[in-house]
PDB file of C-alpha atoms in Angstrom:
ATOM      1  CA  MET R 484     135.232 122.759  48.898  1.00 52.00           C
ATOM      2  CA  ARG R 485     135.645 124.894  51.982  1.00 50.00           C
ATOM      3  CA  SER R 486     139.480 124.795  51.809  1.00 50.00           C
ATOM      4  CA  SER R 487     139.433 125.937  48.170  1.00 48.00           C
ATOM      5  CA  VAL R 488     137.169 128.900  49.094  1.00 40.00           C
ATOM      6  CA  ASN R 489     139.527 129.790  51.969  1.00 41.00           C
ATOM      7  CA  GLY R 490     142.520 129.417  49.640  1.00 41.00           C
ATOM      8  CA  ALA R 491     140.908 131.694  47.043  1.00 37.00           C
ATOM      9  CA  LEU R 492     140.087 134.268  49.715  1.00 37.00           C
ATOM     10  CA  ILE R 493     143.684 134.244  51.019  1.00 39.00           C
ATOM     11  CA  LEU R 494     145.009 134.580  47.452  1.00 36.00           C
ATOM     12  CA  LEU R 495     142.717 137.578  46.857  1.00 39.00           C
ATOM     13  CA  VAL R 496     143.926 139.301  50.035  1.00 39.00           C
ATOM     14  CA  VAL R 497     147.587 138.671  49.148  1.00 40.00           C
ATOM     15  CA  LEU R 498     147.120 139.969  45.587  1.00 39.00           C
ATOM     16  CA  ALA R 499     145.293 143.087  46.787  1.00 41.00           C
ATOM     17  CA  GLY R 500     148.004 143.782  49.366  1.00 42.00           C
ATOM     18  CA  THR R 501     150.732 143.311  46.757  1.00 37.00           C
ATOM     19  CA  ALA R 502     148.989 145.698  44.379  1.00 38.00           C
ATOM     20  CA  MET R 503     148.705 148.365  47.117  1.00 38.00           C
ATOM     21  CA  VAL R 504     152.386 148.018  48.077  1.00 40.00           C
ATOM     22  CA  GLN R 505     153.497 148.282  44.440  1.00 41.00           C
ATOM     23  CA  ALA R 506     151.346 151.364  43.862  1.00 46.00           C
ATOM     24  CA  GLY R 507     152.893 153.213  46.840  1.00 47.00           C
ATOM     25  CA  PRO R 508     152.008 156.792  47.743  1.00 50.00           C
ATOM     26  CA  VAL R 509     150.551 158.824  44.917  1.00 58.00           C
ATOM     27  CA  ASP R 510     151.610 162.435  44.391  1.00 66.00           C
ATOM     28  CA  LYS R 511     149.304 164.163  41.926  1.00 69.00           C
ATOM     29  CA  PHE R 512     152.063 166.668  41.079  1.00 68.00           C
ATOM     30  CA  GLY R 513     154.999 164.395  40.228  1.00 77.00           C
ATOM     31  CA  LYS R 514     157.424 162.668  42.573  1.00 86.00           C
ATOM     32  CA  ALA R 515     156.559 162.115  46.230  1.00 91.00           C
ATOM     33  CA  ASP R 516     157.408 165.078  48.483  1.00 95.00           C
ATOM     34  CA  THR R 517     159.533 164.327  51.553  1.00 96.00           C
ATOM     35  CA  VAL R 518     159.856 165.849  55.031  1.00 97.00           C
ATOM     36  CA  TYR R 519     163.223 165.176  56.677  1.00 98.00           C
ATOM     37  CA  ALA R 520     163.890 165.403  60.435  1.00 98.00           C
ATOM     38  CA  GLU R 521     167.635 165.458  61.107  1.00 98.00           C
ATOM     39  CA  ILE R 522     168.493 164.919  64.779  1.00 98.00           C
ATOM     40  CA  ALA R 523     171.761 166.273  66.246  1.00 97.00           C
ATOM     41  CA  SER R 524     173.271 166.597  69.717  1.00 97.00           C
ATOM     42  CA  ILE R 525     174.310 170.110  70.755  1.00 97.00           C
ATOM     43  CA  ASN R 526     175.523 169.099  74.232  1.00 96.00           C
ATOM     44  CA  PRO R 527     174.503 166.323  76.677  1.00 96.00           C
ATOM     45  CA  THR R 528     171.177 167.966  77.651  1.00 96.00           C
ATOM     46  CA  ASN R 529     170.286 169.847  74.434  1.00 97.00           C
ATOM     47  CA  TRP R 530     169.556 168.535  70.952  1.00 97.00           C
ATOM     48  CA  SER R 531     168.219 169.953  67.698  1.00 98.00           C
ATOM     49  CA  ILE R 532     165.814 168.658  65.072  1.00 98.00           C
ATOM     50  CA  THR R 533     166.272 170.265  61.649  1.00 98.00           C
ATOM     51  CA  ILE R 534     163.128 170.010  59.520  1.00 98.00           C
ATOM     52  CA  SER R 535     163.771 170.061  55.763  1.00 98.00           C
ATOM     53  CA  TYR R 536     161.380 169.594  52.869  1.00 98.00           C
ATOM     54  CA  SER R 537     161.744 168.447  49.275  1.00 97.00           C
ATOM     55  CA  ASN R 538     158.926 169.418  46.891  1.00 95.00           C
ATOM     56  CA  ASP R 539     158.387 169.619  43.140  1.00 91.00           C
ATOM     57  CA  GLU R 540     155.357 171.949  43.208  1.00 90.00           C
ATOM     58  CA  SER R 541     154.479 175.266  44.846  1.00 90.00           C
ATOM     59  CA  VAL R 542     153.222 174.852  48.424  1.00 93.00           C
ATOM     60  CA  LEU R 543     151.165 177.309  50.495  1.00 94.00           C
ATOM     61  CA  ALA R 544     151.066 175.604  53.905  1.00 95.00           C
ATOM     62  CA  LEU R 545     152.685 172.805  55.901  1.00 97.00           C
ATOM     63  CA  SER R 546     151.894 170.956  59.123  1.00 96.00           C
ATOM     64  CA  VAL R 547     154.653 168.873  60.741  1.00 97.00           C
ATOM     65  CA  PRO R 548     153.649 167.208  64.054  1.00 97.00           C
ATOM     66  CA  LEU R 549     156.410 165.226  65.771  1.00 97.00           C
ATOM     67  CA  LYS R 550     156.493 162.735  68.647  1.00 97.00           C
ATOM     68  CA  MET R 551     159.817 162.844  70.494  1.00 96.00           C
ATOM     69  CA  THR R 552     161.246 160.149  72.763  1.00 95.00           C
ATOM     70  CA  ALA R 553     164.442 159.925  74.788  1.00 95.00           C
ATOM     71  CA  GLY R 554     163.895 156.730  76.744  1.00 92.00           C
ATOM     72  CA  LEU R 555     162.973 157.419  80.375  1.00 91.00           C
ATOM     73  CA  ASN R 556     164.361 160.956  80.134  1.00 92.00           C
ATOM     74  CA  ARG R 557     161.547 163.543  79.912  1.00 93.00           C
ATOM     75  CA  ILE R 558     162.222 166.165  77.268  1.00 95.00           C
ATOM     76  CA  VAL R 559     160.633 169.337  75.918  1.00 94.00           C
ATOM     77  CA  ALA R 560     160.814 171.210  72.650  1.00 96.00           C
ATOM     78  CA  ASP R 561     161.883 174.698  73.784  1.00 94.00           C
ATOM     79  CA  SER R 562     161.629 176.680  70.568  1.00 95.00           C
ATOM     80  CA  ALA R 563     161.757 176.675  66.779  1.00 96.00           C
ATOM     81  CA  VAL R 564     163.800 178.965  64.557  1.00 97.00           C
ATOM     82  CA  TYR R 565     162.537 179.669  61.034  1.00 96.00           C
ATOM     83  CA  THR R 566     165.052 182.437  60.229  1.00 96.00           C
ATOM     84  CA  GLY R 567     167.112 181.614  57.164  1.00 96.00           C
ATOM     85  CA  GLY R 568     164.829 178.727  56.177  1.00 96.00           C
ATOM     86  CA  ARG R 569     162.807 178.268  53.008  1.00 97.00           C
ATOM     87  CA  CYS R 570     159.617 179.527  54.702  1.00 95.00           C
ATOM     88  CA  ASP R 571     161.191 182.527  56.462  1.00 95.00           C
ATOM     89  CA  HIS R 572     159.007 184.800  54.265  1.00 94.00           C
ATOM     90  CA  PHE R 573     155.734 183.046  55.207  1.00 96.00           C
ATOM     91  CA  ALA R 574     153.044 185.151  56.903  1.00 95.00           C
ATOM     92  CA  TYR R 575     152.445 182.708  59.802  1.00 95.00           C
ATOM     93  CA  LYS R 576     154.901 180.334  61.441  1.00 96.00           C
ATOM     94  CA  ALA R 577     153.557 178.307  64.367  1.00 95.00           C
ATOM     95  CA  PHE R 578     155.276 176.378  67.151  1.00 96.00           C
ATOM     96  CA  ARG R 579     153.301 174.437  69.750  1.00 96.00           C
ATOM     97  CA  ALA R 580     154.957 172.092  72.233  1.00 95.00           C
ATOM     98  CA  ASP R 581     152.971 169.633  74.356  1.00 93.00           C
ATOM     99  CA  THR R 582     155.244 168.550  77.195  1.00 89.00           C
ATOM    100  CA  ALA R 583     152.709 166.067  78.627  1.00 90.00           C
ATOM    101  CA  ILE R 584     152.797 163.872  75.521  1.00 92.00           C
ATOM    102  CA  GLN R 585     156.295 164.936  74.372  1.00 93.00           C
ATOM    103  CA  CYS R 586     155.093 166.205  71.011  1.00 96.00           C
ATOM    104  CA  VAL R 587     155.668 169.371  69.021  1.00 97.00           C
ATOM    105  CA  LEU R 588     153.832 170.910  66.084  1.00 96.00           C
ATOM    106  CA  VAL R 589     155.433 173.269  63.609  1.00 96.00           C
ATOM    107  CA  GLY R 590     153.156 174.803  61.035  1.00 95.00           C
ATOM    108  CA  MET R 591     153.628 177.331  58.278  1.00 96.00           C
ATOM    109  CA  ILE R 592     151.073 179.329  56.266  1.00 96.00           C
ATOM    110  CA  ALA R 593     152.307 181.393  53.323  1.00 95.00           C
ATOM    111  CA  ASN R 594     149.473 183.918  53.079  1.00 93.00           C
ATOM    112  CA  ILE R 595     147.122 185.607  55.501  1.00 89.00           C
ATOM    113  CA  GLY R 596     145.938 188.464  53.383  1.00 80.00           C
ATOM    114  CA  PRO R 597     146.861 189.760  49.958  1.00 78.00           C
ATOM    115  CA  THR R 598     150.401 188.431  49.497  1.00 80.00           C
ATOM    116  CA  LYS R 599     151.861 186.115  46.902  1.00 84.00           C
ATOM    117  CA  ASN R 600     154.110 184.124  49.242  1.00 90.00           C
ATOM    118  CA  LYS R 601     154.662 180.464  48.435  1.00 92.00           C
ATOM    119  CA  LEU R 602     157.245 177.753  48.888  1.00 95.00           C
ATOM    120  CA  LYS R 603     158.686 177.242  45.427  1.00 93.00           C
ATOM    121  CA  PRO R 604     159.813 173.807  44.256  1.00 94.00           C
ATOM    122  CA  GLY R 605     163.129 172.818  45.795  1.00 96.00           C
ATOM    123  CA  THR R 606     164.856 171.221  48.769  1.00 97.00           C
ATOM    124  CA  GLY R 607     166.106 172.700  52.025  1.00 97.00           C
ATOM    125  CA  ARG R 608     165.631 173.600  55.669  1.00 98.00           C
ATOM    126  CA  LEU R 609     162.279 174.908  56.897  1.00 97.00           C
ATOM    127  CA  ALA R 610     162.970 175.239  60.632  1.00 97.00           C
ATOM    128  CA  THR R 611     165.147 174.024  63.475  1.00 98.00           C
ATOM    129  CA  ILE R 612     163.538 172.803  66.708  1.00 98.00           C
ATOM    130  CA  TYR R 613     165.532 172.882  69.955  1.00 98.00           C
ATOM    131  CA  VAL R 614     164.934 170.120  72.534  1.00 97.00           C
ATOM    132  CA  SER R 615     166.201 169.931  76.113  1.00 96.00           C
ATOM    133  CA  SER R 616     166.058 167.554  79.059  1.00 95.00           C
ATOM    134  CA  LEU R 617     163.491 168.526  81.693  1.00 91.00           C
ATOM    135  CA  GLU R 618     165.445 166.940  84.539  1.00 89.00           C
ATOM    136  CA  ASP R 619     168.963 167.993  83.464  1.00 86.00           C
ATOM    137  CA  LYS R 620     169.804 164.358  82.738  1.00 93.00           C
ATOM    138  CA  PRO R 621     171.881 163.745  79.609  1.00 95.00           C
ATOM    139  CA  ILE R 622     169.872 162.783  76.538  1.00 95.00           C
ATOM    140  CA  GLU R 623     171.535 159.585  75.343  1.00 93.00           C
ATOM    141  CA  LYS R 624     169.432 159.133  72.216  1.00 93.00           C
ATOM    142  CA  LEU R 625     166.637 161.229  70.770  1.00 96.00           C
ATOM    143  CA  ALA R 626     164.139 159.663  68.391  1.00 96.00           C
ATOM    144  CA  VAL R 627     161.370 161.423  66.435  1.00 97.00           C
ATOM    145  CA  ASP R 628     158.469 160.255  64.339  1.00 96.00           C
ATOM    146  CA  THR R 629     155.457 161.916  62.808  1.00 95.00           C
ATOM    147  CA  THR R 630     152.157 161.736  64.672  1.00 94.00           C
ATOM    148  CA  THR R 631     148.725 163.357  64.795  1.00 92.00           C
ATOM    149  CA  MET R 632     148.145 166.083  67.374  1.00 91.00           C
ATOM    150  CA  HIS R 633     144.882 167.456  68.705  1.00 87.00           C
ATOM    151  CA  PRO R 634     142.614 168.721  67.160  1.00 86.00           C
ATOM    152  CA  ASN R 635     143.599 166.869  63.939  1.00 86.00           C
ATOM    153  CA  ASN R 636     147.001 168.111  62.858  1.00 91.00           C
ATOM    154  CA  SER R 637     148.760 165.500  60.767  1.00 94.00           C
ATOM    155  CA  LEU R 638     151.762 165.546  58.454  1.00 95.00           C
ATOM    156  CA  MET R 639     150.515 167.483  55.449  1.00 94.00           C
ATOM    157  CA  ALA R 640     151.335 170.088  52.826  1.00 94.00           C
ATOM    158  CA  VAL R 641     148.853 172.183  50.849  1.00 92.00           C
ATOM    159  CA  ALA R 642     149.731 172.852  47.225  1.00 88.00           C
ATOM    160  CA  ASP R 643     149.050 176.119  45.450  1.00 85.00           C
ATOM    161  CA  ALA R 644     145.948 175.947  43.219  1.00 80.00           C
ATOM    162  CA  LEU R 645     148.074 177.522  40.466  1.00 74.00           C
ATOM    163  CA  GLN R 646     151.152 175.508  39.540  1.00 75.00           C
ATOM    164  CA  GLY R 647     153.952 176.818  37.329  1.00 70.00           C
ATOM    165  CA  GLU R 648     155.075 180.353  36.575  1.00 71.00           C
ATOM    166  CA  PRO R 649     153.217 182.823  34.315  1.00 72.00           C
ATOM    167  CA  PRO R 650     152.458 182.622  31.477  1.00 74.00           C
ATOM    168  CA  ASP R 651     152.700 178.817  31.723  1.00 73.00           C
ATOM    169  CA  THR R 652     150.460 178.098  34.730  1.00 72.00           C
ATOM    170  CA  THR R 653     148.083 175.226  35.354  1.00 76.00           C
ATOM    171  CA  ARG R 654     145.042 175.400  37.642  1.00 76.00           C
ATOM    172  CA  VAL R 655     144.748 172.440  40.033  1.00 73.00           C
ATOM    173  CA  ASP R 656     141.390 171.039  41.138  1.00 71.00           C
ATOM    174  CA  ARG R 657     140.757 172.116  44.767  1.00 67.00           C
ATOM    175  CA  LYS R 658     140.281 168.518  45.946  1.00 69.00           C
ATOM    176  CA  ASP R 659     143.791 167.631  44.733  1.00 71.00           C
ATOM    177  CA  ILE R 660     145.819 170.208  46.653  1.00 82.00           C
ATOM    178  CA  GLU R 661     146.411 168.137  49.820  1.00 85.00           C
ATOM    179  CA  ILE R 662     149.782 166.395  49.806  1.00 88.00           C
ATOM    180  CA  ILE R 663     150.748 163.697  52.315  1.00 89.00           C
ATOM    181  CA  PRO R 664     154.568 163.725  52.199  1.00 93.00           C
ATOM    182  CA  VAL R 665     156.937 160.887  52.974  1.00 93.00           C
ATOM    183  CA  PHE R 666     158.617 161.265  56.402  1.00 95.00           C
ATOM    184  CA  VAL R 667     162.278 160.419  57.012  1.00 95.00           C
ATOM    185  CA  ALA R 668     164.080 160.767  60.380  1.00 95.00           C
ATOM    186  CA  LYS R 669     167.853 160.493  60.502  1.00 94.00           C
ATOM    187  CA  GLN R 670     170.659 161.040  62.988  1.00 91.00           C
ATOM    188  CA  SER R 671     173.219 163.719  62.097  1.00 84.00           C
ATOM    189  CA  LYS R 672     176.803 162.552  61.741  1.00 74.00           C
TER     190      LYS R 672
END
């Protein structure tokens, strides 16, 4: 009797896990949005991380925290350039590097005041982050992943409460405007 109860419990756990995997991430606005981090070497001690975003709805804010590793080589994110990117017109563009934990946060807010800025649906570069070796040792391989940074900055986008263009707009429920995008890191060729 006990083995059949254990077997039923294991079957339930497997079925629930399979159902969750098949469901995947849910995007209330259509297809799943994606943040891309493309890593490229500039020279032996300097690299770049190009952050791009693919979205199918209007977005008002983004938070992209990254953990960077280069083996035993200590590195720092020196700066971020938003010029020429899809959020160049945003009211606030943030860059915060934490050398102690080798992380960087880039954030973008479309409006601080009475503007109508937004990131329209599309695909393309948001910003480029520049990374360098702290000890002037060559960076052999740079790897990045998303993380959560203090005080609670995680990978996230905030959708506009009004989707579509006038006169064909749709109001979105305020609890549904948070988007957790897919994250993809890739090495440049």
